PDB file of C-alpha atoms in Angstrom:
ATOM      1  CA  MET A   8      -6.692 -21.116 -19.052  1.00  0.00           C
ATOM      2  CA  ASP A   9      -2.991 -22.168 -18.107  1.00  0.00           C
ATOM      3  CA  GLU A  10      -2.388 -25.257 -19.978  1.00  0.00           C
ATOM      4  CA  ALA A  11      -0.818 -26.259 -16.526  1.00  0.00           C
ATOM      5  CA  TYR A  12      -4.831 -26.813 -15.392  1.00  0.00           C
ATOM      6  CA  SER A  13      -7.308 -29.103 -15.750  1.00  0.00           C
ATOM      7  CA  GLU A  14     -11.017 -29.756 -15.739  1.00  0.00           C
ATOM      8  CA  SER A  15     -10.388 -32.735 -13.351  1.00  0.00           C
ATOM      9  CA  GLN A  16      -8.467 -30.193 -10.796  1.00  0.00           C
ATOM     10  CA  PHE A  17     -11.776 -28.210 -10.432  1.00  0.00           C
ATOM     11  CA  PRO A  18     -14.864 -29.235  -8.125  1.00  0.00           C
ATOM     12  CA  ASP A  19     -17.759 -30.866  -9.936  1.00  0.00           C
ATOM     13  CA  CYS A  20     -20.451 -28.307 -10.224  1.00  0.00           C
ATOM     14  CA  ILE A  21     -23.238 -28.571  -7.387  1.00  0.00           C
ATOM     15  CA  ALA A  22     -26.408 -28.456  -9.054  1.00  0.00           C
ATOM     16  CA  CYS A  23     -26.038 -30.450 -11.977  1.00  0.00           C
ATOM     17  CA  GLY A  24     -23.326 -33.376 -11.202  1.00  0.00           C
ATOM     18  CA  GLU A  25     -22.632 -33.115 -14.805  1.00  0.00           C
ATOM     19  CA  GLY A  26     -19.925 -29.809 -15.527  1.00  0.00           C
ATOM     20  CA  VAL A  27     -17.147 -28.548 -13.489  1.00  0.00           C
ATOM     21  CA  LEU A  28     -16.910 -25.096 -11.396  1.00  0.00           C
ATOM     22  CA  VAL A  29     -14.016 -23.219 -13.321  1.00  0.00           C
ATOM     23  CA  PRO A  30     -12.617 -19.785 -11.600  1.00  0.00           C
ATOM     24  CA  LEU A  31     -13.298 -16.599 -13.389  1.00  0.00           C
ATOM     25  CA  SER A  32     -11.614 -13.367 -12.635  1.00  0.00           C
ATOM     26  CA  ASP A  33     -11.621  -9.892 -12.904  1.00  0.00           C
ATOM     27  CA  PHE A  34     -10.407  -6.886 -12.020  1.00  0.00           C
ATOM     28  CA  GLY A  35     -11.976  -3.969  -9.323  1.00  0.00           C
ATOM     29  CA  GLY A  36     -12.798  -0.687  -9.589  1.00  0.00           C
ATOM     30  CA  HIS A  37      -9.105   0.803  -9.338  1.00  0.00           C
ATOM     31  CA  GLY A  38      -7.770  -1.663 -11.761  1.00  0.00           C
ATOM     32  CA  ALA A  39      -6.086  -4.885  -9.417  1.00  0.00           C
ATOM     33  CA  SER A  40      -7.011  -7.662 -10.507  1.00  0.00           C
ATOM     34  CA  VAL A  41      -9.540  -9.661  -8.214  1.00  0.00           C
ATOM     35  CA  HIS A  42      -8.372 -13.506  -9.148  1.00  0.00           C
ATOM     36  CA  TYR A  43     -11.669 -16.240  -8.089  1.00  0.00           C
ATOM     37  CA  LYS A  44     -14.640 -13.347  -8.513  1.00  0.00           C
ATOM     38  CA  ALA A  45     -17.192 -16.187  -9.712  1.00  0.00           C
ATOM     39  CA  TRP A  46     -17.182 -19.760 -10.587  1.00  0.00           C
ATOM     40  CA  VAL A  47     -19.203 -21.009 -12.919  1.00  0.00           C
ATOM     41  CA  CYS A  48     -20.216 -24.409 -13.928  1.00  0.00           C
ATOM     42  CA  THR A  49     -19.127 -25.727 -17.549  1.00  0.00           C
ATOM     43  CA  ASN A  50     -21.820 -27.614 -18.395  1.00  0.00           C
ATOM     44  CA  PRO A  51     -23.347 -24.809 -20.816  1.00  0.00           C
ATOM     45  CA  THR A  52     -27.188 -25.884 -20.066  1.00  0.00           C
ATOM     46  CA  CYS A  53     -26.860 -26.063 -16.089  1.00  0.00           C
ATOM     47  CA  LYS A  54     -25.586 -22.030 -16.081  1.00  0.00           C
ATOM     48  CA  PHE A  55     -24.840 -22.204 -11.833  1.00  0.00           C
ATOM     49  CA  ASN A  56     -22.801 -19.875 -10.913  1.00  0.00           C
ATOM     50  CA  LEU A  57     -21.615 -17.799  -7.453  1.00  0.00           C
ATOM     51  CA  LYS A  58     -19.939 -14.495  -7.669  1.00  0.00           C
ATOM     52  CA  ILE A  59     -18.784 -12.523  -5.027  1.00  0.00           C
ATOM     53  CA  ARG A  60     -19.174  -8.582  -5.277  1.00  0.00           C
ATOM     54  CA  ASN A  61     -18.548  -6.214  -2.559  1.00  0.00           C
ATOM     55  CA  GLY A  62     -18.626  -9.011   0.173  1.00  0.00           C
ATOM     56  CA  GLU A  63     -21.001 -10.590  -0.629  1.00  0.00           C
ATOM     57  CA  VAL A  64     -21.880 -13.836  -1.611  1.00  0.00           C
ATOM     58  CA  TYR A  65     -24.387 -13.924  -5.374  1.00  0.00           C
ATOM     59  CA  MET A  66     -25.763 -17.434  -6.486  1.00  0.00           C
ATOM     60  CA  ASN A  67     -27.124 -18.248  -9.772  1.00  0.00           C
ATOM     61  CA  GLU A  68     -27.026 -14.545 -11.346  1.00  0.00           C
ATOM     62  CA  PRO A  69     -29.144 -14.433 -14.486  1.00  0.00           C
ATOM     63  CA  VAL A  70     -26.020 -15.700 -17.158  1.00  0.00           C
ATOM     64  CA  VAL A  71     -25.717 -13.568 -20.528  1.00  0.00           C
ATOM     65  CA  ASP A  72     -24.511 -15.010 -23.648  1.00  0.00           C
ATOM     66  CA  LEU A  73     -22.902 -11.775 -24.958  1.00  0.00           C
ATOM     67  CA  ARG A  74     -21.361 -14.302 -27.980  1.00  0.00           C
ATOM     68  CA  HIS A  75     -23.695 -12.287 -30.845  1.00  0.00           C
ATOM     69  CA  SER A  76     -23.275  -8.778 -29.630  1.00  0.00           C
ATOM     70  CA  ALA A  77     -20.849  -6.375 -30.990  1.00  0.00           C
ATOM     71  CA  ARG A  78     -17.687  -5.242 -29.120  1.00  0.00           C
ATOM     72  CA  ARG A  79     -17.578  -1.807 -27.717  1.00  0.00           C
TER      73      ARG A  79
END
């Protein structure tokens, strides 16, 4: 995350009230960057998230922790 941002600039999580929602970006099917594709709560026990996929908004999809899996 850019050092110019701080958690206080992001909205509070509406689910837990303890974390803040931070944006995530991704790349589209043709390699173009997609900014703010998802918003996730910084509270690790909350798991609240909003995602945009093909113009549809999805809320609270399962979150997969890949920290312990091998990289491809």
